Short mmCIF file of C-alpha atoms in Angstrom, two decimals:
data_model
loop_
_atom_site.label_atom_id
_atom_site.label_comp_id
_atom_site.label_asym_id
_atom_site.label_seq_id
_atom_site.Cartn_x
_atom_site.Cartn_y
_atom_site.Cartn_z
CA MET L 1 -6.77 -2.71 -15.91
CA LEU L 2 -8.13 -1.13 -19.11
CA HIS L 3 -11.46 -0.09 -17.71
CA SER L 4 -13.62 1.97 -19.99
CA GLN L 5 -17.18 3.04 -20.45
CA HIS L 6 -17.53 0.14 -22.88
CA HIS L 7 -17.05 -2.33 -20.02
CA GLN L 8 -14.03 -4.10 -21.41
CA PRO L 9 -12.38 -6.78 -19.24
CA ASN L 10 -10.90 -5.60 -15.97
CA GLU L 11 -8.56 -8.23 -14.55
CA THR L 12 -6.48 -8.23 -11.37
CA LEU L 13 -2.67 -8.26 -11.48
CA VAL L 14 -0.48 -9.13 -8.50
CA PHE L 15 3.09 -7.80 -8.33
CA GLY L 16 5.63 -8.32 -5.56
CA VAL L 17 9.00 -6.65 -5.10
CA PHE L 18 11.72 -7.56 -2.60
CA ALA L 19 13.82 -4.99 -0.77
CA ASP L 20 16.83 -5.91 -2.93
CA GLY L 21 14.90 -4.95 -6.09
CA SER L 22 14.19 -8.47 -7.34
CA SER L 23 10.59 -9.57 -7.79
CA ILE L 24 8.19 -12.48 -7.72
CA ASN L 25 6.59 -13.65 -10.93
CA PRO L 26 3.54 -11.46 -11.48
CA VAL L 27 0.14 -13.15 -11.45
CA MET L 28 -3.03 -12.24 -13.32
CA LEU L 29 -6.36 -13.28 -11.84
CA TRP L 30 -8.56 -14.13 -14.82
CA SER L 31 -12.31 -13.97 -14.35
CA SER L 32 -13.31 -17.02 -16.39
CA LYS L 33 -13.30 -20.58 -15.06
CA THR L 34 -10.62 -21.62 -17.55
CA GLU L 35 -7.53 -19.89 -18.83
CA PRO L 36 -7.99 -18.74 -22.43
CA LYS L 37 -5.46 -20.40 -24.73
CA ASP L 38 -4.43 -17.06 -26.23
CA LEU L 39 -3.10 -15.98 -22.80
CA ALA L 40 -0.64 -18.89 -22.61
CA VAL L 41 2.05 -16.79 -24.30
CA LEU L 42 2.15 -14.59 -21.17
CA LYS L 43 3.80 -17.44 -19.25
CA TYR L 44 6.92 -16.87 -21.34
CA HIS L 45 7.02 -13.38 -19.85
CA ARG L 46 6.96 -14.74 -16.27
CA LEU L 47 3.26 -13.89 -15.89
CA GLU L 48 1.20 -16.62 -14.28
CA ILE L 49 -2.55 -16.88 -14.91
CA VAL L 50 -5.01 -17.97 -12.21
CA ALA L 51 -8.49 -18.60 -13.64
CA ASN L 52 -11.07 -18.66 -10.86
CA GLY L 53 -14.39 -17.66 -12.45
CA SER L 54 -14.78 -14.40 -10.53
CA TRP L 55 -13.48 -10.83 -10.68
CA TRP L 56 -11.81 -11.06 -7.28
CA MET L 57 -9.59 -13.35 -5.24
CA THR L 58 -11.47 -15.64 -2.86
CA LYS L 59 -10.00 -16.91 0.43
CA ASN L 60 -9.42 -20.27 -1.23
CA ASP L 61 -7.62 -18.62 -4.19
CA PHE L 62 -5.60 -16.48 -1.81
CA GLU L 63 -4.52 -19.43 0.31
CA LYS L 64 -3.47 -21.50 -2.72
CA PHE L 65 -1.71 -18.55 -4.32
CA MET L 66 0.19 -17.62 -1.15
CA MET L 67 1.16 -21.19 -0.24
CA LYS L 68 2.24 -22.08 -3.79
CA ASN L 69 3.72 -18.86 -5.12
CA ILE L 70 4.43 -16.19 -2.54
CA LEU L 71 5.42 -17.73 0.78
CA PRO L 72 8.02 -20.20 -0.53
CA THR L 73 9.55 -17.43 -2.66
CA VAL L 74 9.63 -14.94 0.23
CA ASN L 75 11.06 -17.57 2.58
CA LYS L 76 13.77 -18.55 0.08
CA LYS L 77 14.74 -14.90 -0.56
CA ARG L 78 14.80 -14.13 3.17
CA VAL L 79 17.12 -17.05 3.91
CA GLU L 80 19.28 -16.24 0.86
CA LEU L 81 19.75 -12.60 1.88
CA HIS L 82 19.93 -12.77 5.66
CA GLY L 83 19.84 -16.37 6.89
CA SER L 84 17.10 -18.53 8.37
CA GLU L 85 16.80 -16.43 11.55
CA ALA L 86 15.97 -13.21 9.70
CA SER L 87 12.42 -11.95 9.54
CA ALA L 88 10.53 -10.78 6.47
CA LEU L 89 7.63 -8.44 5.85
CA ILE L 90 4.74 -8.77 3.41
CA ILE L 91 2.53 -5.73 2.78
CA MET L 92 -0.81 -6.35 1.10
CA ASP L 93 -4.17 -4.73 0.55
CA GLY L 94 -7.06 -5.10 2.95
CA HIS L 95 -9.31 -7.38 0.92
CA SER L 96 -11.27 -9.78 3.15
CA SER L 97 -9.59 -12.82 1.55
CA ARG L 98 -6.33 -11.82 3.28
CA LEU L 99 -7.74 -12.85 6.67
CA CYS L 100 -6.72 -16.45 6.05
CA LEU L 101 -5.67 -18.43 9.13
CA PRO L 102 -3.48 -21.04 7.33
CA VAL L 103 -1.45 -18.26 5.67
CA ILE L 104 -1.15 -16.23 8.87
CA THR L 105 -0.08 -19.33 10.81
CA TRP L 106 2.52 -20.32 8.20
CA CYS L 107 3.93 -16.81 8.24
CA ARG L 108 4.21 -16.75 12.04
CA GLU L 109 6.00 -20.11 12.00
CA HIS L 110 8.50 -18.80 9.42
CA SER L 111 9.18 -15.33 10.91
CA ILE L 112 7.26 -13.51 8.20
CA GLU L 113 5.28 -10.49 9.36
CA ILE L 114 2.17 -9.36 7.49
CA ILE L 115 0.92 -5.79 7.29
CA ILE L 116 -2.54 -5.40 5.80
CA LEU L 117 -3.32 -1.94 4.48
CA PRO L 118 -6.77 -0.59 5.35
CA SER L 119 -9.49 -1.51 2.85
CA HIS L 120 -10.24 0.98 0.10
CA THR L 121 -7.08 3.00 0.77
CA THR L 122 -4.50 1.32 -1.46
CA HIS L 123 -4.76 4.15 -3.99
CA LEU L 124 -3.24 6.28 -1.22
CA THR L 125 -1.10 3.81 0.74
CA GLN L 126 0.08 1.22 -1.82
CA PRO L 127 3.91 1.12 -1.68
CA LEU L 128 4.25 -0.05 -5.30
CA ASN L 129 2.11 2.74 -6.82
CA ARG L 130 4.93 5.22 -7.38
CA TYR L 131 7.19 2.97 -9.44
CA VAL L 132 5.97 -0.53 -10.30
CA PHE L 133 2.30 0.23 -10.98
CA ALA L 134 3.10 3.63 -12.50
CA ARG L 135 5.48 2.06 -15.06
CA PHE L 136 3.01 -0.74 -15.77
CA LYS L 137 0.07 1.62 -16.36
CA LYS L 138 2.11 4.10 -18.41
CA ARG L 139 3.37 1.38 -20.75
CA LEU L 140 -0.01 -0.34 -20.98
CA TYR L 141 -2.00 2.81 -21.74
CA SER L 142 0.54 4.24 -24.18
CA SER L 143 0.93 1.00 -26.16
CA PHE L 144 -2.51 -0.60 -26.19
CA GLN L 145 -4.39 -0.30 -29.45
CA PRO L 146 -8.04 -1.35 -29.09
CA PRO L 147 -9.11 -3.81 -31.79
CA THR L 148 -11.26 -2.66 -34.68
CA GLU L 149 -13.39 -5.80 -34.41
CA SER L 150 -15.75 -6.31 -31.49
CA GLY L 151 -15.66 -9.30 -29.15
CA ILE L 152 -13.62 -10.54 -26.25
CA SER L 153 -11.35 -12.71 -28.40
CA SER L 154 -10.29 -9.72 -30.51
CA TYR L 155 -9.74 -7.69 -27.36
CA ARG L 156 -7.49 -10.38 -25.83
CA LYS L 157 -5.47 -10.73 -29.03
CA ALA L 158 -4.82 -6.99 -28.97
CA LEU L 159 -4.12 -6.93 -25.24
CA VAL L 160 -1.70 -9.86 -24.82
CA PRO L 161 1.41 -8.37 -26.49
CA THR L 162 0.85 -5.02 -24.78
CA LEU L 163 0.29 -6.69 -21.42
CA ALA L 164 3.47 -8.77 -21.74
CA ASP L 165 5.45 -5.61 -22.56
CA ALA L 166 3.88 -3.65 -19.67
CA VAL L 167 4.60 -6.43 -17.16
CA SER L 168 8.23 -6.57 -18.31
CA ALA L 169 8.50 -2.79 -17.96
CA ALA L 170 7.08 -2.88 -14.43
#
């Protein structure tokens, strides 16, 4: 996210858009073991926080996230738009955590196809890059004002309002 030579936090955001233009609630993977209290305000902007203690999504995180957030939402939208016999498609990056048998099995049982983009190519092949991510990054980079004080707490306080605005724009 706001990566710089000063090694500021770099968190992972997950966006999902349906073919009808509606979207899932975005999720931010936070690298500490607990969610910082000053990020709680983001929940009012439909942004969910998953604190897992690492910079990436593990298979366990992915399975929980998919089973709790994504798959029920995709299934509900699919049925709402086209009925229970319709199929759906999920396109995601090629991170190794995506090779998760419970998720793949659930998708097969519910007529949801999964396409996994080749690893390390999402900067070229990511379908959301042209609109969703572009709007997010443009708003984030144009609005963010780095704090004058040092420290992670000051950085988060400066980032939260900008992040909420950028997520809404995306």
